[in-house]
PDB file of N, CA and C in Angstrom:
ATOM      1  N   UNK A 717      11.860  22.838 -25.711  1.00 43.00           N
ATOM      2  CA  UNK A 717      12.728  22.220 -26.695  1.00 43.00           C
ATOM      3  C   UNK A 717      12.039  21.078 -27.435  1.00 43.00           C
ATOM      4  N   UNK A 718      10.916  20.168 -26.777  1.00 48.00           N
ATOM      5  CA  UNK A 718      10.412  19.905 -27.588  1.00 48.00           C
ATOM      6  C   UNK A 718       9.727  19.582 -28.798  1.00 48.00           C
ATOM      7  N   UNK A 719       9.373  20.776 -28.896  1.00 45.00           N
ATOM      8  CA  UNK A 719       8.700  21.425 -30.471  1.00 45.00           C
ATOM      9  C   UNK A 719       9.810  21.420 -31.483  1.00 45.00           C
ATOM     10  N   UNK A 720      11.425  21.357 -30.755  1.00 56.00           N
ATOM     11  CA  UNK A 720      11.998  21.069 -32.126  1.00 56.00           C
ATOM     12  C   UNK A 720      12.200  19.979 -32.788  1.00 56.00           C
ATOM     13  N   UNK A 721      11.765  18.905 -32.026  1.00 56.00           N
ATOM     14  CA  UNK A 721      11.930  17.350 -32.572  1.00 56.00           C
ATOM     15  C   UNK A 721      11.442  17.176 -33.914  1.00 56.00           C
ATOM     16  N   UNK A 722      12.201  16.816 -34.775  1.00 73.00           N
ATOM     17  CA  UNK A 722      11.368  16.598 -36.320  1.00 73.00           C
ATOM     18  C   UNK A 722      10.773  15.204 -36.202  1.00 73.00           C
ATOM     19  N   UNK A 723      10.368  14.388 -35.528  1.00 86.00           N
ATOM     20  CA  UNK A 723      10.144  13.279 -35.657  1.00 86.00           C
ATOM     21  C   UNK A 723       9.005  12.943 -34.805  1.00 86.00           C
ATOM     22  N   UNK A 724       7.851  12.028 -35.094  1.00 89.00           N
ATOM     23  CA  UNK A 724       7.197  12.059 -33.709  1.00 89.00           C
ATOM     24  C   UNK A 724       7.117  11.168 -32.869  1.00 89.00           C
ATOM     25  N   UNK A 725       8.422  10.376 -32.553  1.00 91.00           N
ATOM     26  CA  UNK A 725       8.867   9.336 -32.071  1.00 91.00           C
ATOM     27  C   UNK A 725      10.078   9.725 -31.473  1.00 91.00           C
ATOM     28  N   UNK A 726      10.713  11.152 -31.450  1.00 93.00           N
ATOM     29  CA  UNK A 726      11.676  11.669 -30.806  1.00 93.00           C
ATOM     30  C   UNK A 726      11.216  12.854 -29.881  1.00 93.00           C
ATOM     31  N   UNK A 727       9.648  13.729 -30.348  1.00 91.00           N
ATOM     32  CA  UNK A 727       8.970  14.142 -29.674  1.00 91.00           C
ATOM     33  C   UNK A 727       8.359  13.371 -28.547  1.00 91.00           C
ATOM     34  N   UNK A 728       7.861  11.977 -28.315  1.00 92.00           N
ATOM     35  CA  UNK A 728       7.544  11.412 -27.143  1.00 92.00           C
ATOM     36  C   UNK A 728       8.537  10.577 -26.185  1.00 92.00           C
ATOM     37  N   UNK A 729       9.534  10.638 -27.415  1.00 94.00           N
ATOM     38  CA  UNK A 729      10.881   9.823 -26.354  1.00 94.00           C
ATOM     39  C   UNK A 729      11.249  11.157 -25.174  1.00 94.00           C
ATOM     40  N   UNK A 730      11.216  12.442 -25.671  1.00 94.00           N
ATOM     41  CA  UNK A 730      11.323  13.477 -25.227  1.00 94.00           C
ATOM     42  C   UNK A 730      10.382  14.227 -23.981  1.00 94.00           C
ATOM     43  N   UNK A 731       9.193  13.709 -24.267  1.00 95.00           N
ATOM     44  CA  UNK A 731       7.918  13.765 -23.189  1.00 95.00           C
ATOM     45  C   UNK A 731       7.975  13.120 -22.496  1.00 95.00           C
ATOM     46  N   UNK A 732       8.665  11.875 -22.284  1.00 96.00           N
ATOM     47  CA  UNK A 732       8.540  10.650 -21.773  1.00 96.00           C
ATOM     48  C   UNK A 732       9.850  10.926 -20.385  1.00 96.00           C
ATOM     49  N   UNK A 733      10.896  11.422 -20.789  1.00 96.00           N
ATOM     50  CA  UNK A 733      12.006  11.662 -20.281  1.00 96.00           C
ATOM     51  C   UNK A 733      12.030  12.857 -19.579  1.00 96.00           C
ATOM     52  N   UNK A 734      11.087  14.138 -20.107  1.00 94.00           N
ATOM     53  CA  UNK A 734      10.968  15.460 -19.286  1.00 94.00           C
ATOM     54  C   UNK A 734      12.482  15.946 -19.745  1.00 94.00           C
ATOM     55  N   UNK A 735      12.221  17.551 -19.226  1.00 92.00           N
ATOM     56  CA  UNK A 735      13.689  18.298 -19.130  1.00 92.00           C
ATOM     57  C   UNK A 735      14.862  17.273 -18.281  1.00 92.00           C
ATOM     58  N   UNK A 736      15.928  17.743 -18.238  1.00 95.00           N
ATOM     59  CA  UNK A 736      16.914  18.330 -19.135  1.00 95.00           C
ATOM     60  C   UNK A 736      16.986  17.631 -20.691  1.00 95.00           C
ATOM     61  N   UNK A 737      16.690  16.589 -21.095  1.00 96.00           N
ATOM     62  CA  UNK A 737      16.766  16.323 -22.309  1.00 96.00           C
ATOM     63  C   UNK A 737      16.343  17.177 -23.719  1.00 96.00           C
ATOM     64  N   UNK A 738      17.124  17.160 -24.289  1.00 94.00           N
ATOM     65  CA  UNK A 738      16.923  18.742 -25.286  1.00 94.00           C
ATOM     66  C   UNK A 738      17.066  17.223 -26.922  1.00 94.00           C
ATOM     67  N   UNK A 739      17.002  17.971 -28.392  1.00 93.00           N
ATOM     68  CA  UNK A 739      17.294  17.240 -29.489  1.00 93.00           C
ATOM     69  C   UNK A 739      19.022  18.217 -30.105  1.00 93.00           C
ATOM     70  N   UNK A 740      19.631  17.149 -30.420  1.00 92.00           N
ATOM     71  CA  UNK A 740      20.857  17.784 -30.489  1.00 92.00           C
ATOM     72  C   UNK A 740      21.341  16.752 -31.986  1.00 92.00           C
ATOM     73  N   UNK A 741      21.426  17.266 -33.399  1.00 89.00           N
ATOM     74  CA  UNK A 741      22.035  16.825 -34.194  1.00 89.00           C
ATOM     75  C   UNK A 741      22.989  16.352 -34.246  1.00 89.00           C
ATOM     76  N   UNK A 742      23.838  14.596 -34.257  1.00 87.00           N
ATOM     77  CA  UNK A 742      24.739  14.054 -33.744  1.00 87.00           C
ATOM     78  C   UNK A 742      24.980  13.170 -35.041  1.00 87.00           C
ATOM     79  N   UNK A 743      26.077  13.493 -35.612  1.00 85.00           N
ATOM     80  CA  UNK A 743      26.113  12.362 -37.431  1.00 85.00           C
ATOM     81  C   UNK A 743      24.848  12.119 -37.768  1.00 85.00           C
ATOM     82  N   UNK A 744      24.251  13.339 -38.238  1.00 87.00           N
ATOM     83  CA  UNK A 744      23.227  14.001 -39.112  1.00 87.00           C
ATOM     84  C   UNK A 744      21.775  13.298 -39.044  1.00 87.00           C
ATOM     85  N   UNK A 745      21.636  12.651 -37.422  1.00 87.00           N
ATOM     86  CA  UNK A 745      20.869  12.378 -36.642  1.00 87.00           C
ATOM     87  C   UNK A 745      20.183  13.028 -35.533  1.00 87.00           C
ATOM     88  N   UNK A 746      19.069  13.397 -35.989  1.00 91.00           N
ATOM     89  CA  UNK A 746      18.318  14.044 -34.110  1.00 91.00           C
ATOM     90  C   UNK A 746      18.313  13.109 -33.610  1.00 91.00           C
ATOM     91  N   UNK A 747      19.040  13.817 -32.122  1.00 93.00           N
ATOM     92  CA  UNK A 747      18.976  12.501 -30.910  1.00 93.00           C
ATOM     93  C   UNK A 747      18.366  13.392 -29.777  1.00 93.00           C
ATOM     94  N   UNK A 748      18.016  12.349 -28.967  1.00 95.00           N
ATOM     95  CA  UNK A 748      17.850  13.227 -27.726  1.00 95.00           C
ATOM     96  C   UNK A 748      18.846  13.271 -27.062  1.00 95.00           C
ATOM     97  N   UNK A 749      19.156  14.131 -26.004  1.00 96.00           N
ATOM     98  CA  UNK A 749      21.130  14.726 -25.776  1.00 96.00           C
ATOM     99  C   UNK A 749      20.578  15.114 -24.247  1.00 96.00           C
ATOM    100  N   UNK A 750      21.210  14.951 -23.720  1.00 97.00           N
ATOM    101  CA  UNK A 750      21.844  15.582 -22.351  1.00 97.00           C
ATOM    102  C   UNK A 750      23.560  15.671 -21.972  1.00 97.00           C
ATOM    103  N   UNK A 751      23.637  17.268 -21.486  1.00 96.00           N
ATOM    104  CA  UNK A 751      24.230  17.363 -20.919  1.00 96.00           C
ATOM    105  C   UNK A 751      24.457  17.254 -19.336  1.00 96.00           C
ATOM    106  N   UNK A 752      25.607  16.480 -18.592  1.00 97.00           N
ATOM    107  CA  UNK A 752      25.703  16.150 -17.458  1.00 97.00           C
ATOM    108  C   UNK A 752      25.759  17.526 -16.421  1.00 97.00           C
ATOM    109  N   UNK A 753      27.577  17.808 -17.351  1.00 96.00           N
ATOM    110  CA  UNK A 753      28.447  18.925 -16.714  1.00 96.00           C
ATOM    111  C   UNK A 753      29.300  18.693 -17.702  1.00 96.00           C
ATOM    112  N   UNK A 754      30.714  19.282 -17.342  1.00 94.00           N
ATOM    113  CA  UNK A 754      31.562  19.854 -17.815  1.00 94.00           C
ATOM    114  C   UNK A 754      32.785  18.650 -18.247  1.00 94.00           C
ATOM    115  N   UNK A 755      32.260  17.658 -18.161  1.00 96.00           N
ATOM    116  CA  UNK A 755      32.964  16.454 -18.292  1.00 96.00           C
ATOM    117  C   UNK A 755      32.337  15.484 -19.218  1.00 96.00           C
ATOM    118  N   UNK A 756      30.609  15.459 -19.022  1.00 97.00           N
ATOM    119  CA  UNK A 756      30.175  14.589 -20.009  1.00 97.00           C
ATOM    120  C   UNK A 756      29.029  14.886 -20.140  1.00 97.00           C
ATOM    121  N   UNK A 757      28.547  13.995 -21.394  1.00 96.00           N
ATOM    122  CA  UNK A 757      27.343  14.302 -21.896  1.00 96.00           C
ATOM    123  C   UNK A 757      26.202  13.151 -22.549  1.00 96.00           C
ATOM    124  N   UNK A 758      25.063  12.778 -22.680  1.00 97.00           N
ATOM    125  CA  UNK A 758      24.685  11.411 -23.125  1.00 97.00           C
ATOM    126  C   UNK A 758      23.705  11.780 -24.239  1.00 97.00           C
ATOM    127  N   UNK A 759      24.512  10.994 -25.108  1.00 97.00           N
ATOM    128  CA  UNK A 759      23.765  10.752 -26.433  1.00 97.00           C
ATOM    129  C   UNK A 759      22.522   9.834 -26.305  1.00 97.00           C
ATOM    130  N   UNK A 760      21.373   9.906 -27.270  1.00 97.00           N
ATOM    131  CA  UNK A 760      20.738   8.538 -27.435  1.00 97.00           C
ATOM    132  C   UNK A 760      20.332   8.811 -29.055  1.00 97.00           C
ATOM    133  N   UNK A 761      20.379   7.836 -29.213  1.00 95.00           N
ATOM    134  CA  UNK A 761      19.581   7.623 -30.927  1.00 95.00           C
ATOM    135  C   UNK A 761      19.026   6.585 -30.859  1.00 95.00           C
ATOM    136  N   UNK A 762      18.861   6.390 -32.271  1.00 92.00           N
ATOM    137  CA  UNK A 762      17.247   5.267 -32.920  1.00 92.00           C
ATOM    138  C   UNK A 762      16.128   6.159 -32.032  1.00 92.00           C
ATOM    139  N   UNK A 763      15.637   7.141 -31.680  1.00 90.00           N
ATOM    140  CA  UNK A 763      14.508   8.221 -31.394  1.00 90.00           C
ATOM    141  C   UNK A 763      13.644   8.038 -32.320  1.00 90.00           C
ATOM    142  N   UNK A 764      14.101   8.085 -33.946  1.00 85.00           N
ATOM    143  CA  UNK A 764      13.098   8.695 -34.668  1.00 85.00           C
ATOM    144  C   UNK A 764      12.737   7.748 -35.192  1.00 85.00           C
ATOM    145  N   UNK A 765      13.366   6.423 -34.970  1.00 81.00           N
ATOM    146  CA  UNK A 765      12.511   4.827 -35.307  1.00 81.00           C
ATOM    147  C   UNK A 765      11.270   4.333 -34.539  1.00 81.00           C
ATOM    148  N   UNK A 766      10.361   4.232 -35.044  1.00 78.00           N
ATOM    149  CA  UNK A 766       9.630   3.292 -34.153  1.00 78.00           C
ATOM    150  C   UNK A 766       9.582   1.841 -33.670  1.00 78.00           C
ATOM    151  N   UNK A 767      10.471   1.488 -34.644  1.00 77.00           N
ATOM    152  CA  UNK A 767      10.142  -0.062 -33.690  1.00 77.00           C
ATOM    153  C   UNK A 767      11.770  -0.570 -33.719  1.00 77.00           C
ATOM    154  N   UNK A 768      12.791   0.566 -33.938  1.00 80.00           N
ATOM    155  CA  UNK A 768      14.505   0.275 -33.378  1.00 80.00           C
ATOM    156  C   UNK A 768      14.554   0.235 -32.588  1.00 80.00           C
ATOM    157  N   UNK A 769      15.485  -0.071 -31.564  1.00 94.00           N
ATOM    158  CA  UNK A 769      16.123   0.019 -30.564  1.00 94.00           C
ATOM    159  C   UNK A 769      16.588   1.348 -29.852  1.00 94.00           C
ATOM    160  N   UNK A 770      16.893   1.854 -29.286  1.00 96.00           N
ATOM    161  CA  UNK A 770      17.644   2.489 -28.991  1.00 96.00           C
ATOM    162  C   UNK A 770      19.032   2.355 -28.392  1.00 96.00           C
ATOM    163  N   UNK A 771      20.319   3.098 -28.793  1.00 97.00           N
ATOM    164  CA  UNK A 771      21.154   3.119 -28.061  1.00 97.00           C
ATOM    165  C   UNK A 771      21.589   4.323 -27.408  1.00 97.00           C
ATOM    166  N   UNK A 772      22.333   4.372 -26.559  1.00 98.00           N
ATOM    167  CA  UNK A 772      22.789   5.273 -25.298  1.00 98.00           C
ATOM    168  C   UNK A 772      24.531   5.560 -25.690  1.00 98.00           C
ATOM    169  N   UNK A 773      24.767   6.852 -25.591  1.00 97.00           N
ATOM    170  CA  UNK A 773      26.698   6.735 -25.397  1.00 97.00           C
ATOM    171  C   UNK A 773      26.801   7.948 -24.252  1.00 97.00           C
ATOM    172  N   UNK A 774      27.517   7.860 -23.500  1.00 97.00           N
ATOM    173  CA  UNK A 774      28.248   8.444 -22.511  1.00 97.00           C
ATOM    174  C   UNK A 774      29.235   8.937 -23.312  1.00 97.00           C
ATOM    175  N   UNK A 775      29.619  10.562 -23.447  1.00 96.00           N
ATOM    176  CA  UNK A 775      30.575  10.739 -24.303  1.00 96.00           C
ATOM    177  C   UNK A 775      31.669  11.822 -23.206  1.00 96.00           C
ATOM    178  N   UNK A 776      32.567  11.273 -23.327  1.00 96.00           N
ATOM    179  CA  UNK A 776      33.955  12.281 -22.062  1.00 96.00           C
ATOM    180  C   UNK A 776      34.160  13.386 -23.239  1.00 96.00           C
ATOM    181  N   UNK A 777      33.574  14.668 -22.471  1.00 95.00           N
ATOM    182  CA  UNK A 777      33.915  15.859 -23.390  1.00 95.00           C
ATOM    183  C   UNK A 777      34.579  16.682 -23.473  1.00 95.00           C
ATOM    184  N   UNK A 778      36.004  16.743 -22.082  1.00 93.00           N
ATOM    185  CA  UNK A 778      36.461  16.955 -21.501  1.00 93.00           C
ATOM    186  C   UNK A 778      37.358  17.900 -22.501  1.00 93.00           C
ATOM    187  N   UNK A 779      37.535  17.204 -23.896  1.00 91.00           N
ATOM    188  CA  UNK A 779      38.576  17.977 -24.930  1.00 91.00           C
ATOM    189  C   UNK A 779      37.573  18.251 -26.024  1.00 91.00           C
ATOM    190  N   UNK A 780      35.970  18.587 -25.720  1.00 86.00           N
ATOM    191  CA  UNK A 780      35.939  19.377 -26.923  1.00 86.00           C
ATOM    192  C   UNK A 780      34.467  18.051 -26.937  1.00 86.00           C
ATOM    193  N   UNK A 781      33.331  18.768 -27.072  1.00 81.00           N
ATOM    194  CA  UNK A 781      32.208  17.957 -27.693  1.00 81.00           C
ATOM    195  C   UNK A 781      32.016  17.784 -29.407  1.00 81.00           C
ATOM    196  N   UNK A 782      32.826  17.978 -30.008  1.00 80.00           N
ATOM    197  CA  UNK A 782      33.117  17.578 -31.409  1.00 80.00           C
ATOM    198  C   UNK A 782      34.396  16.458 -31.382  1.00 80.00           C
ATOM    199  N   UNK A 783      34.770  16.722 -32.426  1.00 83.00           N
ATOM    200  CA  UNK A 783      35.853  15.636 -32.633  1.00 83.00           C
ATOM    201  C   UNK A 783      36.814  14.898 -31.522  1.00 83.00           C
ATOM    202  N   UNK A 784      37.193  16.019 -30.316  1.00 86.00           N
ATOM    203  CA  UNK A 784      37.527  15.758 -29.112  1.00 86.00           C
ATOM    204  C   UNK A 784      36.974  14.395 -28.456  1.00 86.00           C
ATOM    205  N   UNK A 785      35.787  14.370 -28.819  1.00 92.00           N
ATOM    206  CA  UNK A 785      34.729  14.111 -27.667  1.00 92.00           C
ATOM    207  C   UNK A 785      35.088  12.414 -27.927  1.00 92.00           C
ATOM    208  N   UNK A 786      35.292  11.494 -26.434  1.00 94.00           N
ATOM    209  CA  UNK A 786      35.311  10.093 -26.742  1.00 94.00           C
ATOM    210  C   UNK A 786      33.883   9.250 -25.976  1.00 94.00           C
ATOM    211  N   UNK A 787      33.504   7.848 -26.168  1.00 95.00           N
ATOM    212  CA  UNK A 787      32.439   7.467 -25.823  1.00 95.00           C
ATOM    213  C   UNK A 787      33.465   6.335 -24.849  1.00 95.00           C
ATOM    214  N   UNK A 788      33.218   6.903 -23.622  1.00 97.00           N
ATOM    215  CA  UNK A 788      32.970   5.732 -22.433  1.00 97.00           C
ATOM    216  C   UNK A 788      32.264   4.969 -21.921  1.00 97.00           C
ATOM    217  N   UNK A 789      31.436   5.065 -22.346  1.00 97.00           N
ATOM    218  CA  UNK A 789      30.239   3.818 -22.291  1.00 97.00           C
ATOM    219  C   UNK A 789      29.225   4.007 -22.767  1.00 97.00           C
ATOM    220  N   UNK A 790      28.654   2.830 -23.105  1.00 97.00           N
ATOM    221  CA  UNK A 790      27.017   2.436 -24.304  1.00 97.00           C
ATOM    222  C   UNK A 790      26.317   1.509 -23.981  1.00 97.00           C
ATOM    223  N   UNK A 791      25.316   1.408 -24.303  1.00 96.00           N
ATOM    224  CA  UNK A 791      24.036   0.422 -23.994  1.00 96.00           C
ATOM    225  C   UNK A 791      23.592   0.626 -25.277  1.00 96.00           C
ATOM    226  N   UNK A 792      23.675  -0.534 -25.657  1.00 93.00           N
ATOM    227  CA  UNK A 792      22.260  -0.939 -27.383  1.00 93.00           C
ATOM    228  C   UNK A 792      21.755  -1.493 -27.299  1.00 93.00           C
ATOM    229  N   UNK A 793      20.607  -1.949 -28.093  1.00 92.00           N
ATOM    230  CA  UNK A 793      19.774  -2.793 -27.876  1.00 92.00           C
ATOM    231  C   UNK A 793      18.459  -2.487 -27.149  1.00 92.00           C
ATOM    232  N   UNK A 794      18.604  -1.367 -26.465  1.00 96.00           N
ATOM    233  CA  UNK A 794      17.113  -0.880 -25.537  1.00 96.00           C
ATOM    234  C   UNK A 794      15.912  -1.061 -26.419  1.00 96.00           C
ATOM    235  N   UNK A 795      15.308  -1.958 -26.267  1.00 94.00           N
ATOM    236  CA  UNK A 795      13.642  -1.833 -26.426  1.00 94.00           C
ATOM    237  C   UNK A 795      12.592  -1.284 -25.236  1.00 94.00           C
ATOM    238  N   UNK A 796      12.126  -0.050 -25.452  1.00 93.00           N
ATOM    239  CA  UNK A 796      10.755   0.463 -24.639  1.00 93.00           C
ATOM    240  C   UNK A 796      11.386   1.508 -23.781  1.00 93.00           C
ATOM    241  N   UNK A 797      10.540   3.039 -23.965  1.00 94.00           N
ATOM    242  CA  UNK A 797      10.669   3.940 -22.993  1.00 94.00           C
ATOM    243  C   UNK A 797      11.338   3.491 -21.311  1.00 94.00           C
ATOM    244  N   UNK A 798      10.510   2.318 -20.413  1.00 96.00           N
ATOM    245  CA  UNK A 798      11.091   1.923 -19.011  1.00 96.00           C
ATOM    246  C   UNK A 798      12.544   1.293 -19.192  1.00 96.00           C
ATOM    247  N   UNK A 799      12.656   0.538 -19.714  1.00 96.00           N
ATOM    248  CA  UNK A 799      14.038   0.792 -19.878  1.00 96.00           C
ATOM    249  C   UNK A 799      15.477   1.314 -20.348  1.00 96.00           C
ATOM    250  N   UNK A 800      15.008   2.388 -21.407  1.00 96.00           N
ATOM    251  CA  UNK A 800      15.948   3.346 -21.869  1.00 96.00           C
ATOM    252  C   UNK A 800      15.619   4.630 -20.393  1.00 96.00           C
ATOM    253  N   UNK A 801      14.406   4.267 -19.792  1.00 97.00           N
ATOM    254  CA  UNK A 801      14.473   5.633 -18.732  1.00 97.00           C
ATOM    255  C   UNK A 801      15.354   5.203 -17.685  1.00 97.00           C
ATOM    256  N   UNK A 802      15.752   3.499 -17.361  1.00 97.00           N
ATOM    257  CA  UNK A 802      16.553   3.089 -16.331  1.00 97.00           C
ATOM    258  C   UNK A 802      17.713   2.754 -16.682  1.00 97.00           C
ATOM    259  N   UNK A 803      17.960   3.045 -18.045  1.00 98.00           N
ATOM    260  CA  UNK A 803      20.079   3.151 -17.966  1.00 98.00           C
ATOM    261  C   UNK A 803      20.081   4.635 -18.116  1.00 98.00           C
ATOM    262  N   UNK A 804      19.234   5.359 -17.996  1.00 98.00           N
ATOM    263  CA  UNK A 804      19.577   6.808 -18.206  1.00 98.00           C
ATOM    264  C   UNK A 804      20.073   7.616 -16.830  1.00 98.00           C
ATOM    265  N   UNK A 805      18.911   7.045 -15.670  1.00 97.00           N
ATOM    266  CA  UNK A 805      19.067   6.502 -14.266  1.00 97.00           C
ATOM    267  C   UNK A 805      20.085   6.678 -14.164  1.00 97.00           C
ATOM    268  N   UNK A 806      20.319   5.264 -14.568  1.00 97.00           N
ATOM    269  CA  UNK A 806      22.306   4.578 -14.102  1.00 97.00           C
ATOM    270  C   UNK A 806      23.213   5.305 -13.924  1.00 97.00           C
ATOM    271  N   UNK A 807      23.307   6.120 -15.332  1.00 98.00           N
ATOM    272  CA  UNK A 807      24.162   6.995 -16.072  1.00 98.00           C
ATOM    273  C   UNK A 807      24.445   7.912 -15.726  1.00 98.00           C
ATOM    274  N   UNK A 808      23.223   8.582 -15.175  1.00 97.00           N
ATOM    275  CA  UNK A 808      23.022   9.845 -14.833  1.00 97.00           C
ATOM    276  C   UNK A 808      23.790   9.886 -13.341  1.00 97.00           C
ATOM    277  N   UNK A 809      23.339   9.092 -12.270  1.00 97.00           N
ATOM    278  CA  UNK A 809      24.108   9.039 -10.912  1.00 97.00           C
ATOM    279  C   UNK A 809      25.601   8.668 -11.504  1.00 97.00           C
ATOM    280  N   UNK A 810      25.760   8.059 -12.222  1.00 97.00           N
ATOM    281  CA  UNK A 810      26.914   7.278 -11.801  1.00 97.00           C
ATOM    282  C   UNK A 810      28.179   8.742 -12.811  1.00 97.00           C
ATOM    283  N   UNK A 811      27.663   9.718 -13.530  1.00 97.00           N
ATOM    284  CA  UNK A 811      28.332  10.161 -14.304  1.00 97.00           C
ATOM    285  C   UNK A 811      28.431  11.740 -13.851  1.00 97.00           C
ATOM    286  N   UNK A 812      27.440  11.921 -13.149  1.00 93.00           N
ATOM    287  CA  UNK A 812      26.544  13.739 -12.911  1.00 93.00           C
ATOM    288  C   UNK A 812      27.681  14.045 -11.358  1.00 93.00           C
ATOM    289  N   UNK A 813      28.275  12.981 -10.504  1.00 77.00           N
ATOM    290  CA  UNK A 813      28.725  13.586  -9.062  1.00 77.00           C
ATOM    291  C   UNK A 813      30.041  14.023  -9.351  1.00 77.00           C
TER     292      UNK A 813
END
């Protein structure tokens, strides 16, 4: 999934993170995307910036990953791969059981 990143700052956010992270068009933004399960899913953007931030959303998808879909929690502000890889961490245990 890699190779589909249009950006090459969403291609190494993507290397950096390994599978499951896929690029998933989100308000006409490539982001990098994971899905949890059947309940939620985590956005990230600012990918294709180099020197933005990144932010994170936890989105409850429970009614629908489009318009359905609500954000239960976010982190902005991430500067640097180690720490967008340790709220992903967080997220991931605290959202995946």
């Amino acid at each position: 999934m890699i190779k589909l990143a249009t950006s090459k700052n969403l291609r190494a956010v993507l290397e950096y993170l390994g599978e499951p992270y896929t690029v998933k068009v989100i308000d006409l933004e490539d982001c990098a995307y994971r899905r949890l399960n059947d309940k939620y899913d985590i956005e990230i953007s600012g990918c294709n910036r180099k020197t933005k931030p990144f932010h994170v959303y936890v989105w409850n998808i429970q009614n629908g990953d489009g318009i359905g879909a609500q954000i239960i929690e976010r982190s902005g502000a991430i500067k640097g791969l180690p720490a967008l890889k340790t709220v992903l961490d967080e997220y991931v245990q605290k959202y995946s059981g």
